[in-house]
Amino acid sequence: MKTLLLLALRSAWNRRLTLGMTLAAVALSSLLLLGVERLRADLRASFAMSVSGVDLVVGARGSPVQLMLYSVFRMGEVAQNMSWASVQWLAQLPGVAWTVPVSLGDSHRGFPVLGTTAAYFDHFRYGDRRPLRLASGERFDGLFETVLGAEVAERFGLLPGAKITLAHGSGDGPAPEHGDKPFVVTGILERTGTPVDRTLHISLESMEALHLEWVGGAPIPGLSIPPQHVRKFDLTPKSVTAVLVGLDNRGAVFGLQREIAAFRPEPLMGVLPGVALDELWQLVAVAERYAQLVSMLVVAVGLTGLVAVILAGLNERRRELAILRSVGARPRDVFALLAFEGVAVTALGAAVGALLVGVLAALAAPWLQAHYGLALRPGMPGAAEWRLLGGIVGVGALASLVPGWRAYRLSLADGMTPRL
Amino acid sequence: MAELAVELADLRFAWPGQAHPCVEIAAFSVARGESVFLHGDSGSGKSTLLALLGGVLVPQAGSVRVLGTELTQLSAGGRDRFRVDHTGFVFQQFNLIPYLSMQENVLLPCRFSVRRRQRALERSPTLGDECRRLLAELDLAPSLWQRPVTQLSVGQQQRVAAARALIGEPELVIADEPTSALDATRQAAFLDLLARECRQAGATLIFVSHDRRLAAHCDRSLAMADLQRAVAPA
């Protein structure tokens, strides 16, 4: 056995270029399969941990998934806001423990600005019901003050006391600046690994003040209200994007949902975050399945290439196998020699692929974190990835039986003189 | 202990799908320690006969006794073990495994056979010593020993193959056209060397070639055609 192993290794080393290329193919295809799985699992986990403790997200009637994506993950947009009157109605409903209105639409150099109330810092939870904590400074209190997510502060090197200007719109492309009304950074939140890290938090009143002289998304020409005068205006928000709602008793959530749906003055909806996420995953599942299917096919291509390379090499090795037969190697030793090669290359390739996934995840994690607030887990493969790795090696082992079997047949037929 | 190294009786072997037997021998025997020169043209069944003697092929009929053991009675695995325990082979050319060192090539039989290893260790303190003893005996200078086997001349390669056939003192050495890739003077020298080493080790040598000029170096010379004809009383 030891002899065979040594022979297999020496023989493989002798053909290291071809086998190396084959190994690379298996490694890359494994990388694809495992990478798709890693991305899939981590994105789900990351989405799921981005919001907790919120029982309902309420907004203007429309797509629940869109409302969730926008209000919690700052992705996409919603067509309709809900009126401030509706927010007030919602807050006084029996069973409602707290409400946190959120208003989106502005940005700072690509990072979203969230208008909200101080209650946001009290009630928002992420991950395992962890509250938001300030790493430095304090919450916003007055107008034109902002609390930064960890990522925003780090990216631009902002500390409490710094002054920044916000821009209207999502920040993609040239957006009109709110240059006349700079904001002061009052505090910076601890890193959460959620979209909160990418967010600039301001009060709803600040949000309103920014847009005093704006109509329909553009400043009214010639009208400019200096910051010192905005207090003379009524800064009560006219509308918000959504309201995060916490209940005294979670069991009441469906009743409240119905009540919201039946609200007369304005068409509203209440979305259960978990249900909306499930809906999102169902939408994504089709694409996921295609990605998985394609990556499985790529693995199949890689393993087919491996078998083809070993089979192609077999003809040149018939002489070698005959010599081994003459010194006492049994046909099944010849079988083992060839099959081992395939198994070893597959296992090594899959291992390299898994390693690459870890490395790439580590490299891509900061980028995903910065751009989407999504956490990618670097390092060891998860349970599903181990299963896939096992699958790759298993299929590779099965495929390796082909050259093994062929060598077995050849060595029986050739005896000690290959008939080439 | 059997007196005969090889004893064939009523042997018949045909390759699958072929009507005419490739080898058909009524009787043939080789005494222990004898060196036999077997000549025949290509297609005369020489290589098939050697594969039968090696137990790689099994005849459809008849008996193949090697050193008193009836090979047809052994299992496939038994024949594989018997082959390496008792027989050394030298082939036409490309005798060596390219990715192994000279010493690893020579020691291959000792890796597959406990008996060959033990017998090698009876002669020398270590396998490496025995390998070097044989290589020196076969006129391979120590300066060559570390060289990759693919860089050796054909003649040198054949002598390494001879060392592999002889290590662990198998009772039977079978050489299948081992000189056909060598020039005339080297052919005779190689055969002399092989015959001398076999004699020293007390091994039986069966040397097969299409070139009957080499026959003089062996105790006995036979034509494959005569062997085959012996059974066909047409």
XYZ file of C-alpha atoms in Angstrom:
654
model
C 0.000 0.000 0.000
C 2.784 2.360 0.955
C 4.609 1.424 -2.233
C 1.537 2.167 -4.323
C 1.026 5.512 -2.639
C 4.626 6.443 -3.247
C 4.407 5.326 -6.861
C 1.208 7.293 -7.367
C 2.766 10.425 -5.892
C 5.995 10.124 -7.861
C 4.092 9.431 -11.047
C 1.795 12.393 -10.431
C 4.790 14.644 -9.726
C 6.267 13.492 -13.007
C 3.165 14.822 -14.779
C 2.746 17.831 -12.520
C 2.084 20.348 -15.281
C -0.919 18.558 -16.809
C -2.228 17.404 -13.457
C -1.617 20.867 -12.030
C -3.762 22.437 -14.723
C -6.462 19.849 -14.098
C -6.239 20.510 -10.404
C -6.655 24.214 -11.102
C -9.800 23.470 -13.114
C -11.250 21.409 -10.269
C -10.247 24.094 -7.764
C -11.861 26.898 -9.765
C -15.056 24.962 -10.320
C -15.175 24.136 -6.616
C -14.591 27.792 -5.873
C -17.621 28.680 -7.967
C -19.894 26.092 -6.375
C -18.777 26.853 -2.832
C -18.689 30.599 -3.469
C -22.293 30.649 -4.671
C -23.295 28.763 -1.551
C -21.254 31.004 0.750
C -22.720 34.153 -0.782
C -26.228 32.749 -0.626
C -26.033 31.615 2.990
C -24.184 34.694 4.232
C -26.478 37.153 2.510
C -29.473 35.462 4.062
C -27.869 35.466 7.475
C -26.800 39.060 7.031
C -30.267 40.181 5.967
C -31.885 38.274 8.790
C -29.620 39.854 11.396
C -30.040 43.385 10.075
C -33.294 43.872 11.860
C -34.684 42.313 14.994
C -37.238 43.345 17.530
C -39.288 45.175 14.920
C -42.728 43.604 14.739
C -44.105 45.540 11.796
C -42.799 47.868 9.131
C -45.605 50.184 8.039
C -45.625 52.202 4.840
C -47.732 53.275 1.911
C -49.404 50.318 0.253
C -47.235 48.674 -2.380
C -44.715 45.891 -2.506
C -43.851 44.557 0.971
C -40.421 43.398 -0.249
C -39.649 46.827 -1.665
C -40.680 48.547 1.557
C -38.435 46.211 3.590
C -35.493 46.570 1.218
C -35.711 50.330 1.271
C -36.479 51.040 4.898
C -34.151 48.479 6.456
C -31.470 47.799 3.816
C -31.546 51.170 2.007
C -31.828 49.328 -1.295
C -34.025 50.452 -4.162
C -36.782 52.973 -3.521
C -40.462 53.202 -2.724
C -42.872 55.158 -4.853
C -45.035 56.529 -2.025
C -44.487 58.063 1.361
C -47.016 57.905 4.176
C -48.408 61.055 5.750
C -47.453 62.332 9.172
C -51.073 62.141 10.267
C -50.997 58.401 9.661
C -47.814 58.105 11.734
C -49.561 59.844 14.608
C -52.613 57.654 14.251
C -50.394 54.565 14.332
C -48.533 55.681 17.451
C -51.718 56.000 19.519
C -53.182 52.603 18.564
C -53.675 50.295 21.564
C -51.011 47.587 21.796
C -48.377 49.659 20.028
C -45.383 49.969 22.367
C -43.267 52.288 20.246
C -43.010 53.695 16.748
C -39.909 54.876 14.953
C -40.613 56.868 11.788
C -37.879 56.731 9.156
C -37.422 59.031 6.198
C -34.988 58.314 3.387
C -33.943 60.067 0.206
C -30.832 62.107 0.867
C -27.246 60.946 0.851
C -23.710 61.885 1.732
C -21.138 60.833 -0.885
C -23.091 57.671 -1.700
C -24.062 56.850 1.877
C -27.777 57.035 2.709
C -29.179 59.622 5.117
C -31.907 58.464 7.470
C -34.253 60.956 9.055
C -35.714 59.585 12.280
C -36.428 60.351 15.931
C -34.367 59.737 19.045
C -36.561 56.686 19.641
C -34.615 55.013 16.864
C -31.590 54.662 19.121
C -33.762 53.285 21.913
C -35.715 50.688 19.993
C -33.790 49.597 16.926
C -32.253 46.158 17.398
C -30.028 44.034 15.186
C -28.564 40.527 15.293
C -29.458 38.821 18.525
C -31.574 41.765 19.754
C -28.527 43.938 20.298
C -29.172 47.644 20.755
C -27.264 50.397 18.964
C -24.462 51.917 20.999
C -22.454 55.079 20.515
C -18.739 54.542 20.118
C -18.096 58.229 20.675
C -20.001 61.486 21.054
C -23.729 61.663 21.646
C -27.071 61.469 19.868
C -28.294 64.290 17.688
C -30.338 66.794 19.624
C -30.988 69.841 17.499
C -31.137 70.815 13.885
C -28.310 70.043 11.490
C -26.766 67.429 13.711
C -25.966 63.914 12.599
C -24.952 60.574 14.102
C -22.808 58.480 11.760
C -22.645 54.740 11.208
C -19.216 53.254 11.844
C -18.445 52.677 8.168
C -19.263 56.253 7.137
C -17.107 57.700 9.900
C -14.217 55.404 9.092
C -14.369 55.928 5.350
C -14.164 59.712 5.520
C -12.191 59.891 8.744
C -14.943 61.851 10.485
C -14.920 62.521 14.201
C -17.540 64.203 16.382
C -17.463 67.912 15.639
C -16.760 67.489 11.942
C -18.904 69.351 9.399
C -20.413 67.696 6.327
C -22.933 68.554 3.643
C -25.658 66.253 2.401
C -26.921 65.765 -1.127
C -30.384 65.246 -2.442
C -31.136 61.871 -3.954
C -29.372 58.541 -3.726
C -25.968 60.001 -4.466
C -25.509 58.257 -7.807
C -24.640 60.866 -10.381
C -24.708 64.628 -9.917
C -27.246 65.450 -7.253
C -28.103 68.940 -6.058
C -26.239 69.612 -2.842
C -27.717 70.950 0.346
C -24.518 72.945 0.528
C -26.072 75.896 2.324
C -26.930 73.794 5.372
C -23.905 71.939 6.727
C -24.327 69.292 9.438
C -22.263 68.749 12.551
C -21.316 65.218 13.533
C -22.385 64.691 17.144
C -21.789 60.993 17.538
C -20.546 57.812 15.909
C -22.190 54.440 16.395
C -20.378 51.210 17.151
C -19.969 48.862 14.222
C -22.934 46.521 13.786
C -22.221 44.649 10.557
C -25.598 45.847 9.214
C -26.733 48.681 6.908
C -26.762 50.934 9.991
C -22.964 51.216 9.580
C -23.460 52.955 6.244
C -26.134 55.336 7.415
C -26.067 59.001 8.485
C -28.793 59.582 11.045
C -30.459 62.970 11.360
C -33.662 64.144 12.997
C -36.871 64.345 11.001
C -36.896 68.091 11.677
C -33.448 68.450 10.102
C -34.704 66.500 7.138
C -37.667 68.855 6.852
C -35.459 71.922 7.245
C -33.186 70.751 4.443
C -36.107 70.702 2.059
C -37.938 73.877 3.059
C -37.273 75.649 -0.202
C -37.535 72.470 -2.258
C -40.471 71.342 -4.323
C -40.693 68.086 -6.227
C -37.082 67.151 -5.733
C -35.505 70.420 -6.869
C -34.788 73.728 -5.178
C -37.131 76.592 -6.042
C -34.972 78.988 -8.090
C -34.027 82.168 -6.351
C -35.337 81.040 -2.968
C -32.788 80.448 -0.257
C -33.540 80.217 3.431
C -30.410 80.543 5.540
C -29.988 77.996 8.373
C -30.454 80.567 11.111
C -33.961 81.316 9.840
C -35.335 77.819 9.393
C -36.543 77.685 12.978
C -39.184 80.218 12.081
C -40.882 77.609 9.947
C -42.976 74.662 11.047
C -40.553 71.773 10.881
C -43.088 69.034 11.594
C -42.514 66.443 8.855
C -45.254 66.193 6.255
C -44.536 62.577 5.427
C -42.110 59.727 6.115
C -40.960 56.656 4.198
C -41.983 54.078 6.761
C -42.605 53.482 10.421
C -40.956 50.715 12.427
C -43.435 49.453 14.999
C -42.889 47.490 18.210
C -45.821 45.885 20.008
C -46.525 45.189 23.658
C -47.526 41.704 22.677
C -46.284 40.060 19.496
C -49.436 37.990 19.292
C -51.391 41.098 18.383
C -49.413 41.615 15.204
C -51.958 40.142 12.793
C -54.842 42.079 14.280
C -52.872 45.283 13.967
C -51.892 44.370 10.425
C -55.571 44.085 9.508
C -56.379 47.351 11.225
C -53.639 49.116 9.258
C -54.860 47.627 6.006
C -58.358 48.914 6.773
C -57.190 52.464 7.583
C -59.448 54.754 5.575
C -57.667 58.095 5.090
C -54.640 56.541 3.384
C -53.846 53.142 1.813
C -51.256 51.600 4.130
C -49.737 48.220 4.773
C -47.961 46.583 7.692
C -45.206 44.183 6.793
C -43.808 41.468 9.068
C -40.046 41.627 8.491
C -39.651 37.833 8.573
C -42.482 37.281 6.119
C -41.157 39.928 3.748
C -37.704 38.364 3.872
C -39.179 34.952 3.109
C -40.953 36.501 0.175
C -37.677 38.026 -0.952
C -35.910 34.672 -0.709
C -38.640 33.053 -2.739
C -38.044 35.637 -5.445
C -34.308 35.098 -5.267
C -34.565 31.309 -5.024
C -35.034 30.865 -8.758
C -31.856 32.784 -9.516
C -30.083 30.935 -6.730
C -31.086 27.612 -8.128
C -29.848 28.574 -11.571
C -26.552 29.716 -10.098
C -26.250 26.444 -8.214
C -27.134 24.425 -11.274
C -24.618 26.248 -13.432
C -21.868 25.912 -10.838
C -22.624 22.205 -10.483
C -22.318 21.850 -14.238
C -18.996 23.654 -14.094
C -17.812 21.173 -11.455
C -18.961 18.350 -13.725
C -16.952 19.891 -16.561
C -13.902 20.121 -14.305
C -14.179 16.499 -13.227
C -14.781 15.341 -16.804
C -11.584 17.143 -17.787
C -9.777 15.389 -14.976
C -10.937 11.965 -16.132
C -10.064 12.838 -19.732
C -6.544 13.885 -18.743
C -5.932 10.727 -16.740
C -7.336 8.564 -19.521
C -5.213 10.349 -22.112
C -2.118 9.800 -19.996
C -2.989 6.166 -19.562
C -1.887 5.155 -23.051
C 1.573 6.558 -22.453
C 1.689 4.738 -19.148
C 0.869 1.266 -20.441
C 4.578 0.438 -20.569
C 4.910 1.594 -16.978
C 1.926 -0.469 -15.858
C 3.363 -3.549 -17.586
C 6.644 -3.094 -15.711
C 4.725 -2.843 -12.459
C 2.831 -6.000 -13.344
C 6.138 -7.798 -13.984
C 7.373 -6.930 -10.516
C 4.255 -8.276 -8.865
C 1.664 -5.502 -8.975
C -1.798 -7.032 -9.123
C -4.384 -5.705 -11.571
C -6.222 -4.216 -8.635
C -3.025 -2.405 -7.615
C -3.004 -0.886 -11.083
C -6.656 0.017 -10.585
C -5.880 1.626 -7.231
C -2.925 3.524 -8.682
C -5.062 5.201 -11.328
C -8.158 5.701 -9.189
C -6.077 7.185 -6.370
C -4.714 9.779 -8.735
C -8.201 10.986 -9.630
C -9.377 11.015 -6.027
C -6.266 12.846 -4.863
C -6.491 15.521 -7.551
C -10.213 16.010 -6.823
C -9.704 16.212 -3.069
C -6.781 18.588 -3.429
C -8.662 20.687 -5.981
C -11.728 20.912 -3.746
C -9.527 21.871 -0.799
C -7.829 24.605 -2.817
C -11.271 25.783 -3.956
C -12.487 25.973 -0.358
C -9.354 27.885 0.592
C -9.930 30.319 -2.258
C -13.505 30.870 -1.092
C -12.184 31.798 2.340
C -9.580 34.138 0.876
C -11.982 35.768 -1.571
C -14.617 36.148 1.141
C -12.031 37.885 3.308
C -11.090 40.157 0.405
C -14.663 40.900 -0.680
C -16.096 41.312 2.821
C -14.973 44.940 3.350
C -16.341 45.930 -0.044
C -19.725 44.282 0.521
C -19.816 45.774 3.980
C -19.041 49.250 2.665
C -21.415 49.176 -0.277
C -24.339 47.154 0.995
C -23.808 46.810 4.723
C -23.845 43.060 4.255
C -21.575 40.846 6.308
C -19.661 38.102 4.496
C -18.150 35.505 6.760
C -14.501 34.838 5.966
C -12.728 31.662 7.054
C -13.956 28.127 7.523
C -16.684 26.599 5.338
C -20.144 26.205 6.845
C -22.122 22.962 7.106
C -23.664 23.302 3.644
C -20.243 23.942 2.134
C -18.838 20.836 3.811
C -21.677 18.856 2.260
C -20.842 20.308 -1.163
C -17.150 19.557 -0.649
C -18.071 15.991 0.243
C -20.225 15.865 -2.881
C -17.404 17.078 -5.115
C -14.932 14.557 -3.703
C -17.560 11.808 -3.867
C -18.394 12.479 -7.498
C -14.671 12.840 -8.256
C -14.018 9.454 -6.643
C -16.798 7.880 -8.690
C -15.412 9.473 -11.860
C -11.927 8.217 -10.970
C -13.228 4.680 -11.177
C -13.339 5.139 -14.951
C -9.570 5.458 -15.536
C -9.007 2.893 -12.779
C -11.257 0.422 -14.506
C -9.726 1.142 -17.904
C -6.212 0.587 -16.530
C -7.397 -2.621 -14.896
C -8.775 -3.903 -18.203
C -5.669 -2.838 -20.099
C -3.278 -4.449 -17.679
C -5.250 -7.701 -17.842
C -5.234 -7.636 -21.637
C -1.667 -6.436 -22.043
C -0.034 -8.750 -19.613
C 3.547 -7.678 -19.692
C 3.795 -6.626 -23.301
C 1.563 -3.689 -24.159
C 0.127 -4.164 -27.617
C 0.113 -0.566 -28.685
C 12.950 -29.320 -4.515
C 11.927 -29.751 -8.107
C 14.694 -30.493 -10.552
C 13.043 -28.571 -13.313
C 12.717 -24.835 -13.438
C 10.065 -24.921 -16.146
C 7.863 -27.752 -17.309
C 5.143 -27.315 -19.921
C 2.766 -30.069 -20.974
C -0.004 -30.060 -23.597
C -0.119 -26.323 -23.397
C -2.582 -24.424 -25.509
C -3.383 -20.725 -25.477
C -5.424 -18.658 -27.906
C -6.117 -14.950 -27.628
C -9.817 -14.199 -27.217
C -11.628 -14.116 -30.546
C -8.902 -15.939 -32.449
C -9.548 -19.347 -33.915
C -5.947 -20.549 -34.019
C -3.994 -20.988 -30.836
C -1.106 -18.610 -30.456
C 0.903 -21.037 -28.384
C 0.561 -24.800 -28.613
C 3.329 -26.853 -27.009
C 3.230 -30.573 -26.308
C 6.183 -30.655 -23.955
C 9.008 -28.341 -22.983
C 11.219 -28.283 -19.950
C 14.153 -26.302 -18.663
C 16.440 -27.617 -15.947
C 17.389 -25.505 -12.952
C 20.424 -23.373 -13.581
C 20.216 -23.907 -17.322
C 20.324 -21.023 -19.784
C 18.070 -21.448 -22.767
C 18.067 -19.367 -25.921
C 14.672 -19.215 -27.585
C 14.544 -17.647 -30.999
C 11.623 -16.879 -33.225
C 10.307 -14.217 -35.538
C 7.812 -11.684 -34.336
C 4.362 -13.220 -34.149
C 5.761 -16.643 -33.346
C 4.184 -16.536 -29.909
C 7.367 -15.806 -27.921
C 5.951 -12.992 -25.822
C 2.756 -14.936 -25.193
C 4.794 -17.901 -23.992
C 6.708 -15.646 -21.587
C 3.462 -14.174 -20.271
C 2.267 -17.745 -19.644
C 5.491 -18.513 -17.784
C 5.053 -15.354 -15.774
C 1.524 -16.329 -14.861
C 0.129 -13.163 -16.389
C -1.829 -15.270 -18.869
C -3.507 -18.588 -18.147
C -3.683 -21.291 -20.847
C -6.996 -22.704 -22.012
C -5.527 -26.180 -21.638
C -2.424 -27.914 -20.340
C -0.081 -27.339 -17.454
C 2.516 -24.703 -16.661
C 4.834 -25.788 -13.845
C 7.417 -23.299 -12.666
C 9.825 -24.488 -9.949
C 7.450 -27.350 -9.237
C 4.408 -25.081 -8.751
C 1.466 -25.526 -11.078
C 0.625 -21.961 -12.056
C -2.792 -22.872 -13.452
C -3.812 -23.970 -9.961
C -3.007 -20.624 -8.390
C -5.421 -17.736 -7.996
C -4.744 -14.574 -9.964
C -3.313 -12.927 -6.857
C -1.294 -16.067 -6.115
C 0.232 -15.955 -9.588
C 1.080 -12.268 -9.146
C 2.864 -13.057 -5.882
C 4.575 -16.132 -7.304
C 5.793 -14.105 -10.270
C 7.546 -11.462 -8.237
C 8.813 -13.965 -5.661
C 10.512 -16.222 -8.167
C 10.919 -14.480 -11.514
C 12.902 -11.528 -12.750
C 12.073 -9.868 -16.076
C 14.061 -7.861 -18.581
C 12.114 -6.421 -21.494
C 12.950 -5.125 -24.925
C 13.404 -1.468 -24.037
C 11.852 1.264 -21.920
C 12.364 -1.103 -19.045
C 12.526 1.531 -16.367
C 9.905 3.652 -14.717
C 10.889 7.154 -15.750
C 9.908 8.971 -12.570
C 11.808 6.673 -10.210
C 15.505 6.889 -9.432
C 17.896 4.148 -10.513
C 17.884 2.609 -7.051
C 14.100 2.793 -6.736
C 13.768 1.042 -10.089
C 16.118 -1.737 -9.046
C 14.401 -2.206 -5.691
C 10.844 -2.421 -7.103
C 10.621 -6.239 -6.729
C 11.646 -5.887 -3.078
C 8.732 -3.497 -2.577
C 6.200 -5.996 -3.857
C 7.798 -9.201 -2.531
C 8.800 -9.969 1.045
C 10.798 -12.970 -0.184
C 12.859 -10.949 -2.640
C 13.537 -8.356 0.064
C 14.644 -10.993 2.550
C 16.907 -12.691 0.040
C 18.452 -9.365 -0.898
C 19.094 -8.611 2.777
C 20.758 -12.031 3.186
C 23.418 -10.917 0.743
C 23.930 -7.321 1.873
C 23.282 -5.413 5.094
C 20.797 -3.046 3.482
C 18.712 -2.991 0.314
C 20.698 0.015 -0.851
C 23.953 -1.926 -0.428
C 22.606 -4.856 -2.405
C 21.390 -2.532 -5.123
C 24.780 -0.849 -5.376
C 26.535 -4.226 -5.364
C 24.448 -5.372 -8.319
C 24.864 -2.104 -10.206
C 28.643 -2.313 -9.781
C 28.579 -5.953 -10.814
C 26.726 -4.925 -13.974
C 29.403 -2.354 -14.836
C 27.358 0.716 -13.954
C 29.764 3.288 -12.585
C 28.793 4.980 -9.288
C 28.881 8.315 -11.101
C 25.724 7.244 -12.942
C 23.725 6.165 -9.919
C 22.226 9.535 -9.100
C 21.331 10.302 -12.686
C 17.647 10.316 -13.746
C 17.070 7.012 -15.530
C 15.762 8.798 -18.594
C 19.238 10.247 -19.142
C 20.903 6.840 -19.340
C 21.874 5.239 -22.635
C 19.777 2.282 -23.778
C 22.587 -0.102 -22.830
C 22.830 1.399 -19.359
C 19.059 1.218 -18.962
C 19.107 -2.467 -19.876
C 21.781 -3.143 -17.276
C 19.677 -1.370 -14.620
C 16.774 -3.574 -15.711
C 19.025 -6.619 -15.355
C 19.879 -5.539 -11.808
C 16.152 -5.275 -11.096
C 15.584 -8.770 -12.515
C 18.397 -10.207 -10.417
C 17.844 -8.513 -7.054
C 16.600 -10.831 -4.335
C 17.873 -13.805 -6.366
C 14.812 -15.099 -8.158
C 15.216 -18.669 -9.438
C 14.097 -17.747 -12.936
C 15.154 -14.837 -15.122
C 13.181 -14.171 -18.293
C 14.606 -11.809 -20.892
C 12.352 -10.777 -23.771
C 14.446 -9.331 -26.629
C 16.497 -7.284 -24.206
C 19.230 -6.594 -26.753
C 17.211 -5.577 -29.782
C 17.840 -1.894 -29.145
C 21.588 -2.386 -28.727
C 24.268 -2.521 -31.406
C 25.865 -5.876 -32.250
C 28.905 -5.724 -29.945
C 26.862 -4.497 -27.015
C 24.257 -7.220 -27.613
C 26.815 -9.957 -27.053
C 28.327 -8.144 -24.079
C 24.938 -7.720 -22.431
C 23.937 -11.322 -22.957
C 27.284 -12.491 -21.602
C 26.852 -10.334 -18.547
C 23.312 -11.534 -17.935
C 24.253 -15.201 -18.410
C 27.240 -14.800 -16.082
C 25.166 -13.160 -13.355
C 22.474 -15.807 -13.611
C 25.075 -18.535 -13.386
C 26.592 -16.913 -10.313
C 23.199 -16.640 -8.664
C 22.236 -20.130 -9.747
C 19.274 -18.748 -11.633
C 17.690 -20.271 -14.704
C 17.769 -17.962 -17.727
C 15.299 -17.997 -20.580
C 16.489 -15.596 -23.233
C 14.228 -14.795 -26.148
C 15.403 -13.127 -29.340
C 14.753 -13.080 -33.042
C 18.524 -12.890 -33.590
C 19.933 -16.435 -33.555
C 23.548 -15.210 -33.707
C 23.295 -14.738 -29.962
C 22.466 -18.397 -29.373
C 26.058 -19.392 -28.665
C 26.050 -17.580 -25.317
C 23.507 -19.999 -23.842
C 23.653 -23.658 -22.853
C 20.869 -24.641 -25.195
C 19.162 -23.099 -28.192
C 15.670 -23.726 -29.464
C 13.488 -22.325 -32.210
C 9.997 -21.246 -31.253
C 8.746 -22.890 -34.426
C 10.177 -26.275 -33.329
C 8.529 -25.981 -29.958
C 5.222 -25.172 -31.534
C 5.512 -27.826 -34.224
C 6.087 -30.511 -31.651
C 2.383 -30.588 -30.960
C 0.996 -30.261 -34.436
C 1.385 -33.679 -36.023
C -0.351 -32.674 -39.192
